[in-house]
Short mmCIF file of C-alpha atoms in Angstrom, two decimals:
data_model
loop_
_atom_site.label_atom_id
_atom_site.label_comp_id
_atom_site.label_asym_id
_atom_site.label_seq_id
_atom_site.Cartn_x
_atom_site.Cartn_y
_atom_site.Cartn_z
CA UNK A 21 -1.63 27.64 -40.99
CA UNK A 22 -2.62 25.31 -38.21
CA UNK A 23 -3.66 27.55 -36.18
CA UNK A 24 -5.93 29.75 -38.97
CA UNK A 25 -7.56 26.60 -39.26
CA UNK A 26 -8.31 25.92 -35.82
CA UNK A 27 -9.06 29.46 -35.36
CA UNK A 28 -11.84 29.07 -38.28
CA UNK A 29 -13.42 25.88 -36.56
CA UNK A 30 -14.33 27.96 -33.11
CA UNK A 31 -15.52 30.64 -35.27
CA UNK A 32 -17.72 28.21 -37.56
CA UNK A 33 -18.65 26.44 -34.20
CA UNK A 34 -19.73 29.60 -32.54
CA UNK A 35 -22.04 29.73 -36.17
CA UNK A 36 -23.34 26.65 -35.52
CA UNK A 37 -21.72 25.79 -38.64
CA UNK A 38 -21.10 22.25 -37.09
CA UNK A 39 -20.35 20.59 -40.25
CA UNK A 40 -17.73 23.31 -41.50
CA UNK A 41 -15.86 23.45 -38.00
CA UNK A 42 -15.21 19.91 -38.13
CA UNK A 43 -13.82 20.44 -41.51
CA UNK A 44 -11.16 22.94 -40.33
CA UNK A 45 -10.50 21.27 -36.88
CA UNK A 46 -9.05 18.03 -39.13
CA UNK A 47 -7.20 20.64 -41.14
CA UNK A 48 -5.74 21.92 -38.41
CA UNK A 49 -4.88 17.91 -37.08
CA UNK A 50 -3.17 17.50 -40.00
CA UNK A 51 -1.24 20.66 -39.92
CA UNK A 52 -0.38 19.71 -35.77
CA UNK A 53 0.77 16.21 -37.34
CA UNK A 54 2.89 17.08 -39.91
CA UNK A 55 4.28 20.14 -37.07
CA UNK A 56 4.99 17.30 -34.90
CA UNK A 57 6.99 15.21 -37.01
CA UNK A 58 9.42 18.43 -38.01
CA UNK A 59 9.56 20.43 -35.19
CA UNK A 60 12.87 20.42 -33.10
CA UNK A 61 13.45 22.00 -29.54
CA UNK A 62 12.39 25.00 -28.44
CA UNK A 63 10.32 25.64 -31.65
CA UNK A 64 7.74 23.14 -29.82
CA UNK A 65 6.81 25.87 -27.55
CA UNK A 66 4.45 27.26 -30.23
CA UNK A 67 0.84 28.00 -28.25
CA UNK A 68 -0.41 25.96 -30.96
CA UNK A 69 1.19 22.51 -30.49
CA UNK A 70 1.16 23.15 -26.87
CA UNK A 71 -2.18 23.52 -26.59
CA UNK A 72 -2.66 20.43 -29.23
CA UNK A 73 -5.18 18.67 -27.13
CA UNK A 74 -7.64 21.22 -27.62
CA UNK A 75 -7.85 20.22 -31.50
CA UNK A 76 -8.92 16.88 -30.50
CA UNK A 77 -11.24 17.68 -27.76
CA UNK A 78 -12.91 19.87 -30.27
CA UNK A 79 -12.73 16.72 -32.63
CA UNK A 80 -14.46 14.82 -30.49
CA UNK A 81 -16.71 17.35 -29.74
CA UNK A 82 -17.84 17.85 -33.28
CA UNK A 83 -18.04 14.20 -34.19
CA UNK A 84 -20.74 14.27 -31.47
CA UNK A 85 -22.05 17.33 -32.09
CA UNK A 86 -23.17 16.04 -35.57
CA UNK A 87 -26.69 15.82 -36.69
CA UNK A 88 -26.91 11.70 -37.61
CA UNK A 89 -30.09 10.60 -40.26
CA UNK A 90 -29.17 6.92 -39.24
CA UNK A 91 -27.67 4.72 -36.74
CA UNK A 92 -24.96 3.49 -39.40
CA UNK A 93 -23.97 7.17 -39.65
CA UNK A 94 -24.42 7.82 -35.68
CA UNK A 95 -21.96 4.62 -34.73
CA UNK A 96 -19.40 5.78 -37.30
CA UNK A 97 -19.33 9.06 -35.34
CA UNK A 98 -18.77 7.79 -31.93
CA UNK A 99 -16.41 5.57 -34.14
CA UNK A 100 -14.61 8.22 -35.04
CA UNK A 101 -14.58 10.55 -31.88
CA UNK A 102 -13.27 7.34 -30.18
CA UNK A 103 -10.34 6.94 -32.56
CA UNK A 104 -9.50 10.70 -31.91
CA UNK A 105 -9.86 9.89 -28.12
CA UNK A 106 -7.23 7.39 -28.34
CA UNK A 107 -4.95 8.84 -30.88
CA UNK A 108 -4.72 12.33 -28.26
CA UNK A 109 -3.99 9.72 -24.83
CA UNK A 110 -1.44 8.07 -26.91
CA UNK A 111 0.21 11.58 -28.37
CA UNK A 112 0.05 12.93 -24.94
CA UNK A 113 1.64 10.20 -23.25
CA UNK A 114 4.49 9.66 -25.91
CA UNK A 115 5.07 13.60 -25.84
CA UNK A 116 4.81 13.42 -21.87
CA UNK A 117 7.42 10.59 -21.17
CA UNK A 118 9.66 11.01 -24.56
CA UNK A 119 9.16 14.70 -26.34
CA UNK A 120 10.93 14.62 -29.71
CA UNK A 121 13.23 11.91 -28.62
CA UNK A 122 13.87 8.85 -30.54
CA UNK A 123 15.03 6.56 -27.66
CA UNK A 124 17.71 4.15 -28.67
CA UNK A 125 18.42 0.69 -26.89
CA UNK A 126 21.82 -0.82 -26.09
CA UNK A 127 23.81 -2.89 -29.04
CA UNK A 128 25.01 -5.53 -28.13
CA UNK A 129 29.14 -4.78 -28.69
CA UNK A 130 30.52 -1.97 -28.52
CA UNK A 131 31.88 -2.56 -32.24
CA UNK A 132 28.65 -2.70 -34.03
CA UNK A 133 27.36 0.89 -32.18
CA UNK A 134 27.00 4.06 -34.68
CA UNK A 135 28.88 7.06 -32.81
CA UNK A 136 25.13 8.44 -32.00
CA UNK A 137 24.96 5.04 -30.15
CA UNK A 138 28.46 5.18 -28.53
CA UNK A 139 27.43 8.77 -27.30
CA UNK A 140 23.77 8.47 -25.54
CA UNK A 141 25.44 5.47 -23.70
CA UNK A 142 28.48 7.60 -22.74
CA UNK A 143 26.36 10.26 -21.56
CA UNK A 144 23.92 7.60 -19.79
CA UNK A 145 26.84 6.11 -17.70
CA UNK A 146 27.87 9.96 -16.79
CA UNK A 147 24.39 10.42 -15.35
CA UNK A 148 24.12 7.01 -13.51
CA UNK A 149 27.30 8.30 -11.60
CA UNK A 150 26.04 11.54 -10.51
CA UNK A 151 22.60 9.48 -9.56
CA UNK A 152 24.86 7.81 -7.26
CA UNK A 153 27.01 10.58 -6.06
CA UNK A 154 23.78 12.77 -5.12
CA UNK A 155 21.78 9.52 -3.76
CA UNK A 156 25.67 9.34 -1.30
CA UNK A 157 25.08 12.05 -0.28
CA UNK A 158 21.96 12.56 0.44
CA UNK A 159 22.37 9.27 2.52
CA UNK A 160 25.84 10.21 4.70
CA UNK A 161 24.97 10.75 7.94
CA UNK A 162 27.77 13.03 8.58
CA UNK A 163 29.40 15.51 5.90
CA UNK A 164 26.45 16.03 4.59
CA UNK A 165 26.89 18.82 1.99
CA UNK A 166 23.83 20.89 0.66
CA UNK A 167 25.44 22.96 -1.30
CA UNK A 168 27.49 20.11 -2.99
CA UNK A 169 24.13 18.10 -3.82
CA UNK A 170 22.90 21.18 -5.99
CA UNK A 171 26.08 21.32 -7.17
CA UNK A 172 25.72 17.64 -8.70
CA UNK A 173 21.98 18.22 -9.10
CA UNK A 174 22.72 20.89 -11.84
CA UNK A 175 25.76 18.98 -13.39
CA UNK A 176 22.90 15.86 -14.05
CA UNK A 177 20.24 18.56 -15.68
CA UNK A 178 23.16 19.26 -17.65
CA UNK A 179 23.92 16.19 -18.91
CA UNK A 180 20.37 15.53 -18.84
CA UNK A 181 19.37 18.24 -21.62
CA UNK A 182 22.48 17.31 -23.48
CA UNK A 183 21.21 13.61 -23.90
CA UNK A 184 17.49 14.84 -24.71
CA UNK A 185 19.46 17.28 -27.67
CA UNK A 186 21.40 14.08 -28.67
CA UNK A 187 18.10 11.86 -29.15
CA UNK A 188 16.25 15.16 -30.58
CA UNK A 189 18.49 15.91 -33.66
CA UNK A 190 18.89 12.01 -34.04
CA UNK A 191 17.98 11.01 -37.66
CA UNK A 192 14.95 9.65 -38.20
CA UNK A 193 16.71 7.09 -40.16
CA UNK A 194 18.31 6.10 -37.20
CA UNK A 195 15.32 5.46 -35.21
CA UNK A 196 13.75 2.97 -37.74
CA UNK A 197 16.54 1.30 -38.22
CA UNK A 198 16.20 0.36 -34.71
CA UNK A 199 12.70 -0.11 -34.68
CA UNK A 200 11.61 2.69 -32.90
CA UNK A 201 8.61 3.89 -34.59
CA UNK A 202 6.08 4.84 -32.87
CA UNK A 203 3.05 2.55 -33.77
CA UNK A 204 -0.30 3.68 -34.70
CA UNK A 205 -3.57 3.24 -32.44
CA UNK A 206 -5.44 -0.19 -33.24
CA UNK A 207 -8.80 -0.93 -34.93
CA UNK A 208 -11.66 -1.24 -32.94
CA UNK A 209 -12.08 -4.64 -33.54
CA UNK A 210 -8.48 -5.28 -32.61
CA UNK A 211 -9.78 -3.89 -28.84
CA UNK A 212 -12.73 -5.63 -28.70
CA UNK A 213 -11.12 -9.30 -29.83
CA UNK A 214 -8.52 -8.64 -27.04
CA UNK A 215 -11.43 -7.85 -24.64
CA UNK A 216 -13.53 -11.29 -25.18
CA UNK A 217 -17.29 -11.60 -24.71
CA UNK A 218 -17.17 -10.91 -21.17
CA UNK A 219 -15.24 -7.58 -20.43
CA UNK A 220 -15.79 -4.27 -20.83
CA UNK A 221 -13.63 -1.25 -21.34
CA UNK A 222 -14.21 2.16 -19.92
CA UNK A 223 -12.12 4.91 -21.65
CA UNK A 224 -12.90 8.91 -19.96
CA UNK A 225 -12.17 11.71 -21.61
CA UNK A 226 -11.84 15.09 -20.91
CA UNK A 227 -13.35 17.18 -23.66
CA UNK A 228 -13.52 20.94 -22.49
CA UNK A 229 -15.04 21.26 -19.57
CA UNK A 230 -16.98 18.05 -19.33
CA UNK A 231 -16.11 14.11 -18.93
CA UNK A 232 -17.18 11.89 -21.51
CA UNK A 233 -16.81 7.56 -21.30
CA UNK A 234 -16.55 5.66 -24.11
CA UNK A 235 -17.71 1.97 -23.13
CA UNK A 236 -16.54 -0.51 -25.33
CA UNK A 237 -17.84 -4.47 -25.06
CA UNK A 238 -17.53 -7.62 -27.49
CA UNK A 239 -20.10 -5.94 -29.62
CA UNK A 240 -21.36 -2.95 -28.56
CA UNK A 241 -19.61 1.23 -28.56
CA UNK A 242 -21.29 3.72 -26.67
CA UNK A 243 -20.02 6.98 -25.48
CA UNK A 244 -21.77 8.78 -22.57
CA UNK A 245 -22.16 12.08 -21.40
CA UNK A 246 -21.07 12.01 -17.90
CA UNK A 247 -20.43 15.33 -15.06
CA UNK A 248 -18.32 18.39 -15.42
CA UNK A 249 -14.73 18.10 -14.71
CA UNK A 250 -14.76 21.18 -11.76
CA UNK A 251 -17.27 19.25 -9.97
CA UNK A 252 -15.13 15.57 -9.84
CA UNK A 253 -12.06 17.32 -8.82
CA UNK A 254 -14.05 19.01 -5.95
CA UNK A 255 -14.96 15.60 -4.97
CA UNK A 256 -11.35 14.24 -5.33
CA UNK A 257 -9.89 17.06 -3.24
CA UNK A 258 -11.86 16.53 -0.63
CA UNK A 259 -11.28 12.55 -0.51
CA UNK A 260 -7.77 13.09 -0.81
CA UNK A 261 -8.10 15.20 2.36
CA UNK A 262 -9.86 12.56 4.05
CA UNK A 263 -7.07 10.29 3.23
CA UNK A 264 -3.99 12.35 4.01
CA UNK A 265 -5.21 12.65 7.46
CA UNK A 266 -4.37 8.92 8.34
CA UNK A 267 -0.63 10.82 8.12
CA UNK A 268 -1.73 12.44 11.98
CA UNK A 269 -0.52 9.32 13.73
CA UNK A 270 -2.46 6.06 14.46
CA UNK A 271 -3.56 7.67 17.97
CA UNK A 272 -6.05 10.40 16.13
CA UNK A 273 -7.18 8.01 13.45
CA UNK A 274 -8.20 5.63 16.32
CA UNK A 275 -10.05 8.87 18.09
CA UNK A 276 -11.96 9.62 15.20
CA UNK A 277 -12.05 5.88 12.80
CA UNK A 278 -16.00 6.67 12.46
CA UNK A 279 -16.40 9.74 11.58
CA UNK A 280 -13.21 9.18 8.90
CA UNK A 281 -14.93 6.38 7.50
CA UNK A 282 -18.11 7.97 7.26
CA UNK A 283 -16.60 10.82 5.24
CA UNK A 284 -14.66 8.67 3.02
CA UNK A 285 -16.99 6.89 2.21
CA UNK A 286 -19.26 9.49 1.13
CA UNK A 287 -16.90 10.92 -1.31
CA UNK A 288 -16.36 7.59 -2.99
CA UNK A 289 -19.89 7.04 -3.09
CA UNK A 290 -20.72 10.40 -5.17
CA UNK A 291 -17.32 9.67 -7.09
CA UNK A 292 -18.89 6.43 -7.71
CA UNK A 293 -22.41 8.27 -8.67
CA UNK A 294 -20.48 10.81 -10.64
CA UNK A 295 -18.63 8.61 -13.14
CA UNK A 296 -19.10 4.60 -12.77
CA UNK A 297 -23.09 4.25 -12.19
CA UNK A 298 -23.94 5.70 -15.24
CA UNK A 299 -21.53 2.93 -16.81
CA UNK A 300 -22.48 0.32 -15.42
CA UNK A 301 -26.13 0.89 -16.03
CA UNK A 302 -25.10 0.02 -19.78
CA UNK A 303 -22.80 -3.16 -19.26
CA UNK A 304 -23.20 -6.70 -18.23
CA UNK A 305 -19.39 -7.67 -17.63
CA UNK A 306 -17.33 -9.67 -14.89
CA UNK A 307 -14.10 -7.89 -15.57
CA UNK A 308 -13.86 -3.76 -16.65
CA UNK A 309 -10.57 -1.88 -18.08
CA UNK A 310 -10.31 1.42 -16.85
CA UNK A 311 -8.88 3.71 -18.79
CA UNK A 312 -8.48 7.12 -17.06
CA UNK A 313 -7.68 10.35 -18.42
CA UNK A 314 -6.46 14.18 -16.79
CA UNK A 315 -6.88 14.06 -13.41
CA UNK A 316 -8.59 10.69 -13.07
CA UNK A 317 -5.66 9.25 -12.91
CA UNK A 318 -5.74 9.97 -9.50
CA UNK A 319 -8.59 8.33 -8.84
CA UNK A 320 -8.96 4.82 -7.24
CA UNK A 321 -12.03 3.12 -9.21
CA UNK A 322 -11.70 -0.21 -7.17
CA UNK A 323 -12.65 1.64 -4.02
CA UNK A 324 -15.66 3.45 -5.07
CA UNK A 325 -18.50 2.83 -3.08
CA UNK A 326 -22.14 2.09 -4.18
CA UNK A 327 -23.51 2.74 -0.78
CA UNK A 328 -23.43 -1.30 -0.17
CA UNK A 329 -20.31 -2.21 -1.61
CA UNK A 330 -16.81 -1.56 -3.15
CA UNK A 331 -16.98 -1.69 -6.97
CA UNK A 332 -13.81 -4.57 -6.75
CA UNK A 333 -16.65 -6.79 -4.51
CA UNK A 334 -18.66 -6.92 -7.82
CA UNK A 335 -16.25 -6.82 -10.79
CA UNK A 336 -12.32 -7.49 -10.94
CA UNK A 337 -10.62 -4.26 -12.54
CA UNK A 338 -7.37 -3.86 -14.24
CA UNK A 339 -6.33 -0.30 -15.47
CA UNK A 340 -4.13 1.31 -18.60
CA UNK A 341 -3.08 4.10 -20.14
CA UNK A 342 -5.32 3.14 -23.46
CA UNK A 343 -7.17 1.09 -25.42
CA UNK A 344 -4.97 0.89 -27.76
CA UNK A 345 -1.83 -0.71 -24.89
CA UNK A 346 -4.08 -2.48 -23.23
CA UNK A 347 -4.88 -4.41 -26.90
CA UNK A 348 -1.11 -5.03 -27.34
CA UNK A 349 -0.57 -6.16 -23.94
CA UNK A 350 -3.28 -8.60 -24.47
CA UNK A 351 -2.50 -9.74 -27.53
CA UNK A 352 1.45 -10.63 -26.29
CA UNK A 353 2.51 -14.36 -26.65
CA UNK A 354 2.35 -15.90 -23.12
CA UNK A 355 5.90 -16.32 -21.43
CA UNK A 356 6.70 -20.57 -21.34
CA UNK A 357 9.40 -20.00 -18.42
CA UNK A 358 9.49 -21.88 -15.46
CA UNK A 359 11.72 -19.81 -13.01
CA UNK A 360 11.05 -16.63 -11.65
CA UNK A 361 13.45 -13.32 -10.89
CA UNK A 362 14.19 -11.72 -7.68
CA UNK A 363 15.99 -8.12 -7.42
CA UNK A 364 16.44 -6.20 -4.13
CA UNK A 365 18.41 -3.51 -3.43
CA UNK A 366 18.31 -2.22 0.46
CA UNK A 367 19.56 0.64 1.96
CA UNK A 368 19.22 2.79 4.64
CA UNK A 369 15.97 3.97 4.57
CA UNK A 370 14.40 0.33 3.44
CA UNK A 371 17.03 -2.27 5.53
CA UNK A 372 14.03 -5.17 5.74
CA UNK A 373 14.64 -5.96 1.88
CA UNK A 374 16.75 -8.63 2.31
CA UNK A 375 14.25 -10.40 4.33
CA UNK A 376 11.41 -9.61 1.98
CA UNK A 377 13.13 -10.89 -1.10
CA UNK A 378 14.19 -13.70 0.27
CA UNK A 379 11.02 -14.78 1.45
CA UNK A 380 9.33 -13.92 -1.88
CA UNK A 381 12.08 -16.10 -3.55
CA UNK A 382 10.85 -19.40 -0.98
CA UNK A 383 7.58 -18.90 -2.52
CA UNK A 384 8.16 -18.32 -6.33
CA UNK A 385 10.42 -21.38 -6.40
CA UNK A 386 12.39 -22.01 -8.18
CA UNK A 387 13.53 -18.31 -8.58
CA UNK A 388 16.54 -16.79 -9.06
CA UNK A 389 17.27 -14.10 -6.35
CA UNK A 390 20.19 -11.06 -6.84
CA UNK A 391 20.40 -8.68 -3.97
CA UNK A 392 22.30 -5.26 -3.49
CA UNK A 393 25.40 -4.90 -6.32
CA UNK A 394 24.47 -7.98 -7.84
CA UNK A 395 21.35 -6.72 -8.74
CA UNK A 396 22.72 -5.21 -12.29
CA UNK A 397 20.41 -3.79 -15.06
CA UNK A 398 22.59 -6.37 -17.32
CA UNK A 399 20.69 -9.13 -14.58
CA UNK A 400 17.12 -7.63 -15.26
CA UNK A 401 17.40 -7.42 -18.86
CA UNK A 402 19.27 -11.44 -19.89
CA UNK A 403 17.36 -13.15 -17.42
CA UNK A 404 13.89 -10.99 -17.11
CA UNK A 405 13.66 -12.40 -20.47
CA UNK A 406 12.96 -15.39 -19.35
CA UNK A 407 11.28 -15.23 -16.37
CA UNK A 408 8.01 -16.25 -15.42
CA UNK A 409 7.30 -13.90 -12.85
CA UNK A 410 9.86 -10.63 -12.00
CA UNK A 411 9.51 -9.16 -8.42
CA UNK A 412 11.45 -6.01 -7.83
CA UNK A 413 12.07 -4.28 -4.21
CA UNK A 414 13.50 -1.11 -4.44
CA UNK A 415 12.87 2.73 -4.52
CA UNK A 416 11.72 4.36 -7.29
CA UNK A 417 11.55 8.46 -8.25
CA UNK A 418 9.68 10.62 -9.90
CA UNK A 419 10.64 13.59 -11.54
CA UNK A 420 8.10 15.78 -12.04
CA UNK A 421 10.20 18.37 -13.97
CA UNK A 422 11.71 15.56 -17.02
CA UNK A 423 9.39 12.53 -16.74
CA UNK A 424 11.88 10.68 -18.74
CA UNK A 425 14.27 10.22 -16.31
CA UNK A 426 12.24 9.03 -13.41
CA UNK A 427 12.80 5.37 -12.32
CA UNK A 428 14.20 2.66 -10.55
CA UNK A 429 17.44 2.03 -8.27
CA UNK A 430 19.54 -1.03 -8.98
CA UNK A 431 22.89 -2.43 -8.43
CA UNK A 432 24.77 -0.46 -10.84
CA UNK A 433 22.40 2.57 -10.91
CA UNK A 434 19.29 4.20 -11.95
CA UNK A 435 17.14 2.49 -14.67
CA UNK A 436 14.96 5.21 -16.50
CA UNK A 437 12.10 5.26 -18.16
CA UNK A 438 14.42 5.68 -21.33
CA UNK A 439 15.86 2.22 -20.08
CA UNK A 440 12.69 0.44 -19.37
CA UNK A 441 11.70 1.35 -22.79
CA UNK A 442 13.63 -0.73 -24.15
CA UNK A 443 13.17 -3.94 -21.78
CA UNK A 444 11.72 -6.87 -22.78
CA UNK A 445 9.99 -8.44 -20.49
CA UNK A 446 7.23 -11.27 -21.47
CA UNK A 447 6.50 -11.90 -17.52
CA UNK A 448 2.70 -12.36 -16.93
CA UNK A 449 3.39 -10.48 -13.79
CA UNK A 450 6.09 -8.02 -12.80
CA UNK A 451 5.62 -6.30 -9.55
CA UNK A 452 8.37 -2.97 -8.23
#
């Protein structure tokens, strides 16, 4: 049904039935929402939800695309478009990170856990040990053992997918109970109290093949038109090649620091024409929120270049993943501690963290500092409660293939992003 509706919106679109596609394209929303909500495993392989994206883009698209008799009417459309903007980063990234899972945090005694509980910690320990047997050996100098790390590599997917069923068929019930609903996106007026009267957000959007920036101040919503999407990732390619070639040894970049300069700077500059000028023609702010989307998110707005100077010389900038976080963030109660928290965890390829935590430590005194095994997840989560400031050196991963289970080394093991979900942390500033 969901996708006969969004079928009949491209047709009416193709019409120029504008008014009649956006009908069916929030048919065919709510059809992908109530999908979402009762799908389970590999039935969420459907073109339709997998493409789901599309049905906002169009969305937005449409609410645009409108014919307007009034500014009233034309602000509740960009209104509009920008609450489908947010409501598809948020869906994405929830969907990205967590699927159909309904993460569950720790209880606190081993008494008071459900048998769902009792099992996704069971299986959680199991996969911290085979993190630790792989990261072994990957790290023994002798012995090493190819063929034994894919051996454990495929025994953690195992246990991986197992725990991803587990949280998949867990009851919805469940979830709640534990306060794991996922919240809504926030009023507008929610965003623009937690901006104050001089900040501005910048929120991009890919719809189809084009860029779009919603710019959002104390009073004020516009959303701009900006440059087709092939012609910013040309320009990102080729400053990404400018900067992998500092990887050819310091003697090269030293030959040739001009002529590297020279070219990088060019490419920031027409990144910076591209997607920020345009913005900034419409704002008068001292601080901007970037909020990137697709394959911005590679993109380092600080450092674009206005042909005289970086953008950070003439605003500060802070980033998130959307409005709607950067709202809660904001609107968090202040931490009242006093002491800070130090974890490091060295090893082979990082043997200098001792040093660096302990010097960190001398400066955020009085901190408390945990190094190596004493640096326990059970450390991070009783006393990051109450810290002031949290400074974490260690190595991180990414895993490309199950974002969920990229993360963090401590003491004891790997915290994922399943873990960190459930931290929290009211530091104003934690830093990995």
């Amino acid at each position: 049904q969901g996708q006969a509706h969004f079928l009949m919106s491209q047709v009416r679109e193709a019409e120029s039935d504008f008014e009649g596609a956006y009908e069916s394209c929030r048919e065919a929303r709510t059809s992908l929402e109530a999908l979402r909500s009762s799908l389970r495993g590999e039935e969420l392989k459907i073109a339709f939800v997998k493409n789901k994206l599309e049905v906002y883009e169009s969305l937005v698209h449409l609410c645009l695309s409108r014919g307007e008799d009034s500014p009233a009417s034309a602000l509740a459309s960009r209104q509009e478009a920008f609450s489908y903007m947010e409501e598809a980063k948020s869906r994405s990234l929830r969907d990205l990170l967590f699927g159909q899972a309904h993460p569950t945090p720790p209880a606190a005694e081993e008494s008071s856990q459900s048998p769902l509980v009792r099992k996704i910690r069971n299986l959680r320990d199991e996969l911290n040990w085979f993190y630790h047997r792989i990261e072994t050996e990957q790290l023994a100098r002798e012995q090493r053992s190819p063929e034994r790390v894919e051996q454990l590599q495929a025994q953690a997917r195992t246990h991986e997918n197992e725990l991803l069923r587990v949280l998949r068929e867990a009851p919805r019930e469940e979830a709640e109970r534990q306060g794991l609903t996922a919240e809504a996106t926030v009023d507008l007026d929610v965003i623009r109290a937690a901006l104050g009267p001089e900040n501005a957000l910048v929120e991009y959007f890919r719809v189809r093949e084009h860029l779009l920036a919603a710019v959002i101040t104390a009073d004020t919503l516009e959303i701009l038109p900006l440059t087709p999407v092939s012609r910013v990732a040309g320009l990102l390619r080729l400053l990404q090649f400018q900067i992998g070639k500092f990887r050819m040894g310091g003697n090269y970049v030293r030959t040739f620091e001009q002529p590297l300069m020279a070219a990088t700077h060019a490419h920031l500059y027409q990144l910076y024409h591209e997607l920020v000028e345009p913005v900034c023609a419409t704002i008068a702010a001292k601080h901007i929120v970037f909020v990137p989307h697709d394959l911005l998110h590679y993109l380092p707005f600080h450092a674009l270049y206005d042909g005289t100077n970086y953008l950070m010389d003439r605003y500060t900038i802070s980033y998130a993943p959307s409005a709607t976080v950067f709202a809660h963030c904001q609107n968090k109660p202040a931490c009242a501690a006093e002491s800070s928290l130090v974890l490091g965890i060295p090893d082979a390829k990082a043997p200098a963290i001792p040093e660096e935590v302990a010097a960190v430590a001398r400066e955020l005194s009085p901190a408390s500092l945990y190094v190596g095994e004493e640096a326990r997840q059970s450390v991070l989560r009783d006393m990051g409660s109450r810290s002031r400031v949290i400074h974490i050196a260690t190595h991180g991963h990414f895993r490309e293939d199950n974002p969920m289970f990229s993360g963090i080394r401590l003491g004891d093991g790997h915290l994922s992003l399943y873990d960190l979900y459930h931290l929290k942390l009211p530091a104003e500033l934690i830093t990995l």
